[in-house]
Amino acid sequence: MSFSTPDPWHPLILDDVRGAQKMLAGVARMTAMEGSRHLTQLVGAPVHFKCENLQRTGSFKLRGAYVRIAGLRPEERAAGVVAASAGNHAQGVALASSLLGVRSTVFMPVGAPLPKVAATREYGAEVVLHGTVVDETLAAAEAYARETGAVFIHPFDHPDIIAGQGTVGLEILEQCPEVRTIVVGVGGGGLAAGIAVAVKAVRPDVKVIGVQAAASASYPPSLAAGHPVAIDPAPTMADGIKVGRPGDVPFALIRELVDEVRTVTEDELSSALLLCMERAKLVVEPAGASPVAALLSDPGAFRGPVVAVLSGGNVDPVLLQRILRHGMAAAGRYLSLRLRLPDRPGALAALLRSLSVVDANVLDVSHVRTDPRLGLTEVEVELHLETKGPEHCLEVGVALREEGYQVIS
């Protein structure tokens, strides 16, 4: 199977995805399907995770990249391939090229996380750092392709790519034959389109629901307009699905086959990532956690059994630390307070004793004595607390007021 000459309107069919599955035998893993007791209770029906975060290179991207490069003609392979990516697609192209003996060059933004840059090099690609945003990096890669004759490997807008990603759908049907809803993150749309092609051909009764970060959701306006619409995506922690314009090929398939595209907020994304780590013991990047965010935001909207596709687990440790803090705050597990105390010895110690009684863990304390709003004998104290959830936050506030403390915020 190969569509080496791009034809954006080629009617992708189930046989293409099955052909991709045969091609990927021994290359891509059949990733695990794990149950989630917490989400099962929340949704009221079985919920399973399809763990593409445990795929080789840490995401589903290897599937499509390998199928695309394997389908090149001998003269195209000899010219090498080039790609542009800040992370997952870069690693997928690098490993696929190495496995097939094809030279690869990957352009990455100057600010790309160092672990992703290092991994891409280790998989065998020549990495070129160019531009500060992905659009600049993409333009440089396309210019390189024109100048050298290397084949540009698009991350989502090609039938071979979509056929490769669609093998995730075939595995879901095999591992969870009773599935009734599949929830999957959507960026350019390659994964959702591929899954929909495979699943709808075999089980048209199964709903396929796409999820985008609300800050960079290009599919809702595009679906409303009936054609791909370019947007200016706002910053989002889910950089893996931050795409300003749907691909022509996946858009046509998603418009026809995907039942719905939902959006989720940054708070919902961070809460979902926290849940994956704490409850499922799975490291998932924000884009990969987007289906979980959708389930958390509206659990009654999904007919079960549900499969949530965890599309990737490549998250920079520094970013992960920030996201986890954000997730804990969104879940009511952090509480910030400002109080007025008399400026005398023992006042702070008494406050800390009151907090220990209600089992609040003090993370940070700061004093302000020079604010003109304070009286001569007053001090303002800012506290950052770790709590057990929203109800505990309310309990802490009530307890402090009952002790006579003036809580400002």
mmCIF file of C-alpha atoms in Angstrom, residues 28-317:
data_model
loop_
_atom_site.group_PDB
_atom_site.id
_atom_site.type_symbol
_atom_site.label_atom_id
_atom_site.label_comp_id
_atom_site.label_asym_id
_atom_site.label_seq_id
_atom_site.Cartn_x
_atom_site.Cartn_y
_atom_site.Cartn_z
ATOM 1 C CA ALA A 28 4.910 -0.764 16.296
ATOM 2 C CA ARG A 29 3.767 -2.352 19.535
ATOM 3 C CA MET A 30 0.180 -3.320 20.230
ATOM 4 C CA THR A 31 -0.024 -1.025 23.230
ATOM 5 C CA ALA A 32 -1.808 -1.966 26.434
ATOM 6 C CA MET A 33 -5.463 -1.371 27.234
ATOM 7 C CA GLU A 34 -5.859 -0.430 30.903
ATOM 8 C CA GLY A 35 -9.078 0.013 32.872
ATOM 9 C CA SER A 36 -9.799 3.087 34.992
ATOM 10 C CA ARG A 37 -11.896 2.410 38.092
ATOM 11 C CA HIS A 38 -12.193 6.097 38.930
ATOM 12 C CA LEU A 39 -13.531 7.091 35.506
ATOM 13 C CA THR A 40 -15.690 3.981 35.352
ATOM 14 C CA GLN A 41 -17.450 5.118 38.531
ATOM 15 C CA LEU A 42 -17.714 8.673 37.230
ATOM 16 C CA VAL A 43 -19.093 7.739 33.794
ATOM 17 C CA GLY A 44 -21.229 4.884 35.060
ATOM 18 C CA ALA A 45 -19.822 2.473 32.471
ATOM 19 C CA PRO A 46 -16.448 0.785 31.831
ATOM 20 C CA VAL A 47 -13.687 3.190 30.797
ATOM 21 C CA HIS A 48 -10.399 1.955 29.340
ATOM 22 C CA PHE A 49 -7.166 3.702 28.383
ATOM 23 C CA LYS A 50 -5.476 2.853 25.073
ATOM 24 C CA CYS A 51 -1.887 3.509 26.125
ATOM 25 C CA GLU A 52 -0.109 4.928 23.082
ATOM 26 C CA ASN A 53 2.036 6.822 25.578
ATOM 27 C CA LEU A 54 3.799 3.442 25.942
ATOM 28 C CA GLN A 55 4.399 3.107 22.187
ATOM 29 C CA ARG A 56 7.962 3.181 20.838
ATOM 30 C CA THR A 57 9.178 6.816 20.842
ATOM 31 C CA GLY A 58 6.433 7.586 23.383
ATOM 32 C CA SER A 59 3.553 8.277 20.997
ATOM 33 C CA PHE A 60 1.431 6.958 18.124
ATOM 34 C CA LYS A 61 3.426 8.997 15.590
ATOM 35 C CA LEU A 62 5.774 6.114 14.696
ATOM 36 C CA ARG A 63 2.865 4.279 13.046
ATOM 37 C CA GLY A 64 2.093 6.868 10.393
ATOM 38 C CA ALA A 65 5.701 7.908 9.837
ATOM 39 C CA TYR A 66 6.808 4.339 9.178
ATOM 40 C CA VAL A 67 3.975 3.609 6.738
ATOM 41 C CA ARG A 68 4.621 6.854 4.858
ATOM 42 C CA ILE A 69 8.379 6.331 4.525
ATOM 43 C CA ALA A 70 8.058 2.606 3.759
ATOM 44 C CA GLY A 71 5.788 3.515 0.837
ATOM 45 C CA LEU A 72 8.341 5.777 -0.874
ATOM 46 C CA ARG A 73 9.764 4.808 -4.235
ATOM 47 C CA PRO A 74 13.477 3.781 -4.309
ATOM 48 C CA GLU A 75 14.543 7.124 -5.819
ATOM 49 C CA GLU A 76 12.594 8.991 -3.103
ATOM 50 C CA ARG A 77 14.252 6.956 -0.358
ATOM 51 C CA ALA A 78 17.630 7.715 -1.867
ATOM 52 C CA ALA A 79 16.918 11.449 -1.605
ATOM 53 C CA GLY A 80 16.183 11.165 2.110
ATOM 54 C CA VAL A 81 13.309 12.631 4.102
ATOM 55 C CA VAL A 82 12.778 15.824 6.049
ATOM 56 C CA ALA A 83 10.258 16.759 8.735
ATOM 57 C CA ALA A 84 9.440 19.649 11.055
ATOM 58 C CA SER A 85 8.282 19.050 14.604
ATOM 59 C CA ALA A 86 8.728 20.137 18.198
ATOM 60 C CA GLY A 87 8.562 16.589 19.525
ATOM 61 C CA ASN A 88 6.524 13.465 18.787
ATOM 62 C CA HIS A 89 6.496 13.555 14.974
ATOM 63 C CA ALA A 90 10.224 14.294 15.018
ATOM 64 C CA GLN A 91 10.955 11.157 17.012
ATOM 65 C CA GLY A 92 8.581 9.037 14.937
ATOM 66 C CA VAL A 93 10.210 10.101 11.666
ATOM 67 C CA ALA A 94 13.713 9.646 13.092
ATOM 68 C CA LEU A 95 13.105 6.070 14.267
ATOM 69 C CA ALA A 96 11.085 5.047 11.207
ATOM 70 C CA SER A 97 13.829 6.338 8.913
ATOM 71 C CA SER A 98 16.531 4.509 10.837
ATOM 72 C CA LEU A 99 14.581 1.238 10.728
ATOM 73 C CA LEU A 100 14.142 1.603 6.944
ATOM 74 C CA GLY A 101 17.703 2.762 6.237
ATOM 75 C CA VAL A 102 16.625 6.197 5.016
ATOM 76 C CA ARG A 103 18.534 9.393 5.793
ATOM 77 C CA SER A 104 16.419 11.847 7.800
ATOM 78 C CA THR A 105 16.710 15.521 8.668
ATOM 79 C CA VAL A 106 14.392 16.979 11.279
ATOM 80 C CA PHE A 107 13.933 20.706 11.819
ATOM 81 C CA MET A 108 12.963 21.631 15.381
ATOM 82 C CA PRO A 109 12.296 25.042 17.001
ATOM 83 C CA VAL A 110 15.183 26.610 18.880
ATOM 84 C CA GLY A 111 13.219 26.369 22.130
ATOM 85 C CA ALA A 112 12.260 22.685 21.758
ATOM 86 C CA PRO A 113 12.661 20.749 25.030
ATOM 87 C CA LEU A 114 16.169 19.326 25.301
ATOM 88 C CA PRO A 115 15.017 15.740 26.043
ATOM 89 C CA LYS A 116 13.017 15.693 22.788
ATOM 90 C CA VAL A 117 15.927 17.081 20.781
ATOM 91 C CA ALA A 118 18.290 14.513 22.312
ATOM 92 C CA ALA A 119 15.883 11.638 21.670
ATOM 93 C CA THR A 120 15.406 12.643 18.018
ATOM 94 C CA ARG A 121 19.176 12.629 17.497
ATOM 95 C CA GLU A 122 19.527 9.290 19.273
ATOM 96 C CA TYR A 123 16.935 7.758 16.948
ATOM 97 C CA GLY A 124 19.239 8.657 14.058
ATOM 98 C CA ALA A 125 18.066 11.957 12.594
ATOM 99 C CA GLU A 126 20.172 14.991 11.818
ATOM 100 C CA VAL A 127 18.535 17.734 13.883
ATOM 101 C CA VAL A 128 18.514 21.343 12.686
ATOM 102 C CA LEU A 129 17.318 23.937 15.200
ATOM 103 C CA HIS A 130 15.580 26.779 13.382
ATOM 104 C CA GLY A 131 12.959 29.364 14.257
ATOM 105 C CA THR A 132 11.212 30.180 17.494
ATOM 106 C CA VAL A 133 7.733 28.991 16.468
ATOM 107 C CA VAL A 134 6.673 25.865 14.577
ATOM 108 C CA ASP A 135 5.534 27.854 11.517
ATOM 109 C CA GLU A 136 9.087 29.135 11.004
ATOM 110 C CA THR A 137 10.466 25.633 11.508
ATOM 111 C CA LEU A 138 7.984 24.212 9.018
ATOM 112 C CA ALA A 139 8.896 26.806 6.395
ATOM 113 C CA ALA A 140 12.579 25.967 6.790
ATOM 114 C CA ALA A 141 11.914 22.244 6.382
ATOM 115 C CA GLU A 142 9.843 22.824 3.241
ATOM 116 C CA ALA A 143 12.602 25.031 1.811
ATOM 117 C CA TYR A 144 15.138 22.288 2.551
ATOM 118 C CA ALA A 145 12.933 19.771 0.708
ATOM 119 C CA ARG A 146 12.769 22.036 -2.363
ATOM 120 C CA GLU A 147 16.518 22.654 -2.353
ATOM 121 C CA THR A 148 17.697 19.065 -1.769
ATOM 122 C CA GLY A 149 14.928 16.899 -3.205
ATOM 123 C CA ALA A 150 14.290 15.280 0.184
ATOM 124 C CA VAL A 151 10.710 14.083 0.673
ATOM 125 C CA PHE A 152 8.787 16.180 3.159
ATOM 126 C CA ILE A 153 6.971 13.965 5.683
ATOM 127 C CA HIS A 154 3.887 15.845 6.818
ATOM 128 C CA PRO A 155 2.751 15.071 10.393
ATOM 129 C CA PHE A 156 -0.910 14.488 9.471
ATOM 130 C CA ASP A 157 -1.938 15.618 5.984
ATOM 131 C CA HIS A 158 -1.263 12.498 3.912
ATOM 132 C CA PRO A 159 -3.248 9.270 3.380
ATOM 133 C CA ASP A 160 -0.315 6.997 4.323
ATOM 134 C CA ILE A 161 0.094 8.843 7.609
ATOM 135 C CA ILE A 162 -3.612 8.513 8.370
ATOM 136 C CA ALA A 163 -3.669 4.828 7.424
ATOM 137 C CA GLY A 164 -0.814 4.177 9.839
ATOM 138 C CA GLN A 165 -2.528 6.027 12.669
ATOM 139 C CA GLY A 166 -5.728 4.123 11.910
ATOM 140 C CA THR A 167 -4.112 0.914 13.138
ATOM 141 C CA VAL A 168 -4.821 2.222 16.648
ATOM 142 C CA GLY A 169 -8.508 1.832 15.829
ATOM 143 C CA LEU A 170 -8.092 -1.783 14.680
ATOM 144 C CA GLU A 171 -6.292 -2.613 17.917
ATOM 145 C CA ILE A 172 -9.057 -1.011 19.984
ATOM 146 C CA LEU A 173 -11.674 -3.198 18.280
ATOM 147 C CA GLU A 174 -9.564 -6.280 18.947
ATOM 148 C CA GLN A 175 -8.758 -5.450 22.568
ATOM 149 C CA CYS A 176 -12.169 -4.062 23.543
ATOM 150 C CA PRO A 177 -14.748 -5.546 21.131
ATOM 151 C CA GLU A 178 -17.630 -4.255 23.245
ATOM 152 C CA VAL A 179 -16.522 -0.600 22.883
ATOM 153 C CA ARG A 180 -19.283 1.902 22.134
ATOM 154 C CA THR A 181 -17.388 5.232 22.315
ATOM 155 C CA ILE A 182 -13.797 6.142 21.422
ATOM 156 C CA VAL A 183 -12.466 9.506 22.611
ATOM 157 C CA VAL A 184 -9.304 10.843 20.976
ATOM 158 C CA GLY A 185 -7.345 14.093 20.947
ATOM 159 C CA VAL A 186 -7.336 16.120 17.732
ATOM 160 C CA GLY A 187 -4.615 18.422 16.447
ATOM 161 C CA GLY A 188 -4.258 18.310 12.681
ATOM 162 C CA GLY A 189 -6.592 15.320 12.735
ATOM 163 C CA GLY A 190 -4.515 12.380 11.470
ATOM 164 C CA LEU A 191 -5.101 10.088 14.443
ATOM 165 C CA ALA A 192 -8.828 10.780 14.784
ATOM 166 C CA ALA A 193 -9.355 10.418 11.032
ATOM 167 C CA GLY A 194 -7.474 7.121 10.888
ATOM 168 C CA ILE A 195 -9.311 5.668 13.867
ATOM 169 C CA ALA A 196 -12.651 6.745 12.396
ATOM 170 C CA VAL A 197 -11.891 5.134 9.009
ATOM 171 C CA ALA A 198 -11.008 1.810 10.649
ATOM 172 C CA VAL A 199 -13.705 1.723 13.314
ATOM 173 C CA LYS A 200 -16.679 3.018 11.324
ATOM 174 C CA ALA A 201 -16.042 0.474 8.544
ATOM 175 C CA VAL A 202 -16.298 -2.426 11.004
ATOM 176 C CA ARG A 203 -18.555 -0.987 13.720
ATOM 177 C CA PRO A 204 -20.571 1.990 12.431
ATOM 178 C CA ASP A 205 -22.466 2.048 15.745
ATOM 179 C CA VAL A 206 -19.329 3.079 17.671
ATOM 180 C CA LYS A 207 -19.128 6.807 18.334
ATOM 181 C CA VAL A 208 -15.798 8.534 17.670
ATOM 182 C CA ILE A 209 -15.440 11.792 19.573
ATOM 183 C CA GLY A 210 -12.556 14.193 19.035
ATOM 184 C CA VAL A 211 -11.174 16.553 21.685
ATOM 185 C CA GLN A 212 -9.293 19.819 21.220
ATOM 186 C CA ALA A 213 -7.789 22.323 23.640
ATOM 187 C CA ALA A 214 -10.214 25.258 23.741
ATOM 188 C CA ALA A 215 -7.329 27.701 23.346
ATOM 189 C CA SER A 216 -6.347 26.266 19.952
ATOM 190 C CA ALA A 217 -9.454 24.583 18.580
ATOM 191 C CA SER A 218 -9.420 24.875 14.789
ATOM 192 C CA TYR A 219 -11.909 22.083 14.056
ATOM 193 C CA PRO A 220 -15.154 23.556 15.471
ATOM 194 C CA PRO A 221 -15.023 26.675 13.231
ATOM 195 C CA SER A 222 -13.806 24.585 10.301
ATOM 196 C CA LEU A 223 -16.633 22.067 10.667
ATOM 197 C CA ALA A 224 -19.124 24.926 10.940
ATOM 198 C CA ALA A 225 -17.729 26.481 7.753
ATOM 199 C CA GLY A 226 -17.561 23.181 5.884
ATOM 200 C CA HIS A 227 -13.864 23.594 5.013
ATOM 201 C CA PRO A 228 -10.549 23.999 6.863
ATOM 202 C CA VAL A 229 -10.309 27.399 8.535
ATOM 203 C CA ALA A 230 -7.029 28.845 9.813
ATOM 204 C CA ILE A 231 -7.013 30.294 13.315
ATOM 205 C CA ASP A 232 -4.362 31.977 15.432
ATOM 206 C CA PRO A 233 -3.990 29.381 18.198
ATOM 207 C CA ALA A 234 -3.497 30.740 21.696
ATOM 208 C CA PRO A 235 -0.905 29.246 24.038
ATOM 209 C CA THR A 236 -1.903 25.912 25.544
ATOM 210 C CA MET A 237 -0.154 23.308 27.649
ATOM 211 C CA ALA A 238 -1.381 20.739 25.078
ATOM 212 C CA ASP A 239 1.213 21.711 22.487
ATOM 213 C CA GLY A 240 0.895 18.316 20.793
ATOM 214 C CA ILE A 241 -2.570 19.264 19.500
ATOM 215 C CA LYS A 242 -1.905 22.964 18.950
ATOM 216 C CA VAL A 243 -2.489 23.253 15.194
ATOM 217 C CA GLY A 244 -3.706 26.415 13.505
ATOM 218 C CA ARG A 245 -5.411 24.766 10.529
ATOM 219 C CA PRO A 246 -6.827 21.251 9.989
ATOM 220 C CA GLY A 247 -5.217 19.169 7.284
ATOM 221 C CA ASP A 248 -7.225 18.832 4.075
ATOM 222 C CA VAL A 249 -7.098 15.014 4.060
ATOM 223 C CA PRO A 250 -8.022 14.408 7.708
ATOM 224 C CA PHE A 251 -10.626 17.179 7.695
ATOM 225 C CA ALA A 252 -12.618 15.511 4.911
ATOM 226 C CA LEU A 253 -12.608 12.232 6.847
ATOM 227 C CA ILE A 254 -13.418 13.773 10.214
ATOM 228 C CA ARG A 255 -16.293 15.791 8.759
ATOM 229 C CA GLU A 256 -17.757 12.567 7.340
ATOM 230 C CA LEU A 257 -16.970 10.029 10.052
ATOM 231 C CA VAL A 258 -16.313 11.645 13.453
ATOM 232 C CA ASP A 259 -19.475 12.130 15.493
ATOM 233 C CA GLU A 260 -18.411 15.200 17.483
ATOM 234 C CA VAL A 261 -15.447 17.411 18.324
ATOM 235 C CA ARG A 262 -15.414 18.785 21.883
ATOM 236 C CA THR A 263 -13.131 21.301 23.582
ATOM 237 C CA VAL A 264 -11.538 21.263 27.036
ATOM 238 C CA THR A 265 -10.018 24.006 29.183
ATOM 239 C CA GLU A 266 -6.493 24.291 30.557
ATOM 240 C CA ASP A 267 -7.769 23.499 34.061
ATOM 241 C CA GLU A 268 -9.471 20.357 32.750
ATOM 242 C CA LEU A 269 -6.289 19.291 30.937
ATOM 243 C CA SER A 270 -4.108 19.686 34.008
ATOM 244 C CA SER A 271 -6.631 17.857 36.202
ATOM 245 C CA ALA A 272 -6.707 15.011 33.665
ATOM 246 C CA LEU A 273 -2.924 14.725 33.604
ATOM 247 C CA LEU A 274 -2.873 14.642 37.400
ATOM 248 C CA LEU A 275 -5.504 11.882 37.416
ATOM 249 C CA CYS A 276 -3.492 9.790 34.943
ATOM 250 C CA MET A 277 -0.428 10.006 37.149
ATOM 251 C CA GLU A 278 -2.089 9.546 40.544
ATOM 252 C CA ARG A 279 -4.791 7.002 39.721
ATOM 253 C CA ALA A 280 -3.463 5.141 36.667
ATOM 254 C CA LYS A 281 0.272 5.549 37.340
ATOM 255 C CA LEU A 282 0.749 6.656 33.725
ATOM 256 C CA VAL A 283 2.941 9.522 32.518
ATOM 257 C CA VAL A 284 0.898 11.282 29.830
ATOM 258 C CA GLU A 285 1.517 14.575 28.063
ATOM 259 C CA PRO A 286 -1.298 17.171 28.130
ATOM 260 C CA ALA A 287 -2.362 16.453 24.538
ATOM 261 C CA GLY A 288 -2.542 12.762 25.379
ATOM 262 C CA ALA A 289 -4.668 13.491 28.429
ATOM 263 C CA SER A 290 -7.246 15.514 26.460
ATOM 264 C CA PRO A 291 -9.715 12.579 26.152
ATOM 265 C CA VAL A 292 -9.560 12.130 29.935
ATOM 266 C CA ALA A 293 -10.222 15.850 30.351
ATOM 267 C CA ALA A 294 -13.348 15.493 28.203
ATOM 268 C CA LEU A 295 -14.578 12.587 30.344
ATOM 269 C CA LEU A 296 -13.964 14.533 33.546
ATOM 270 C CA SER A 297 -15.720 17.653 32.259
ATOM 271 C CA ASP A 298 -18.939 15.919 31.158
ATOM 272 C CA PRO A 299 -18.985 12.267 32.259
ATOM 273 C CA GLY A 300 -22.673 11.761 31.528
ATOM 274 C CA ALA A 301 -22.226 12.500 27.830
ATOM 275 C CA PHE A 302 -20.379 9.293 26.947
ATOM 276 C CA ARG A 303 -22.004 5.951 26.226
ATOM 277 C CA GLY A 304 -19.927 3.070 27.558
ATOM 278 C CA PRO A 305 -17.823 1.093 27.355
ATOM 279 C CA VAL A 306 -15.510 3.995 26.549
ATOM 280 C CA VAL A 307 -11.923 3.873 25.266
ATOM 281 C CA ALA A 308 -9.846 7.023 25.819
ATOM 282 C CA VAL A 309 -6.748 7.142 23.605
ATOM 283 C CA LEU A 310 -3.706 8.366 25.556
ATOM 284 C CA SER A 311 -1.838 9.457 22.453
ATOM 285 C CA GLY A 312 1.552 10.317 23.925
ATOM 286 C CA GLY A 313 3.723 10.525 27.006
ATOM 287 C CA ASN A 314 6.581 12.813 25.913
ATOM 288 C CA VAL A 315 6.414 15.652 28.402
ATOM 289 C CA ASP A 316 9.324 17.832 29.444
ATOM 290 C CA PRO A 317 10.052 17.324 33.181
#
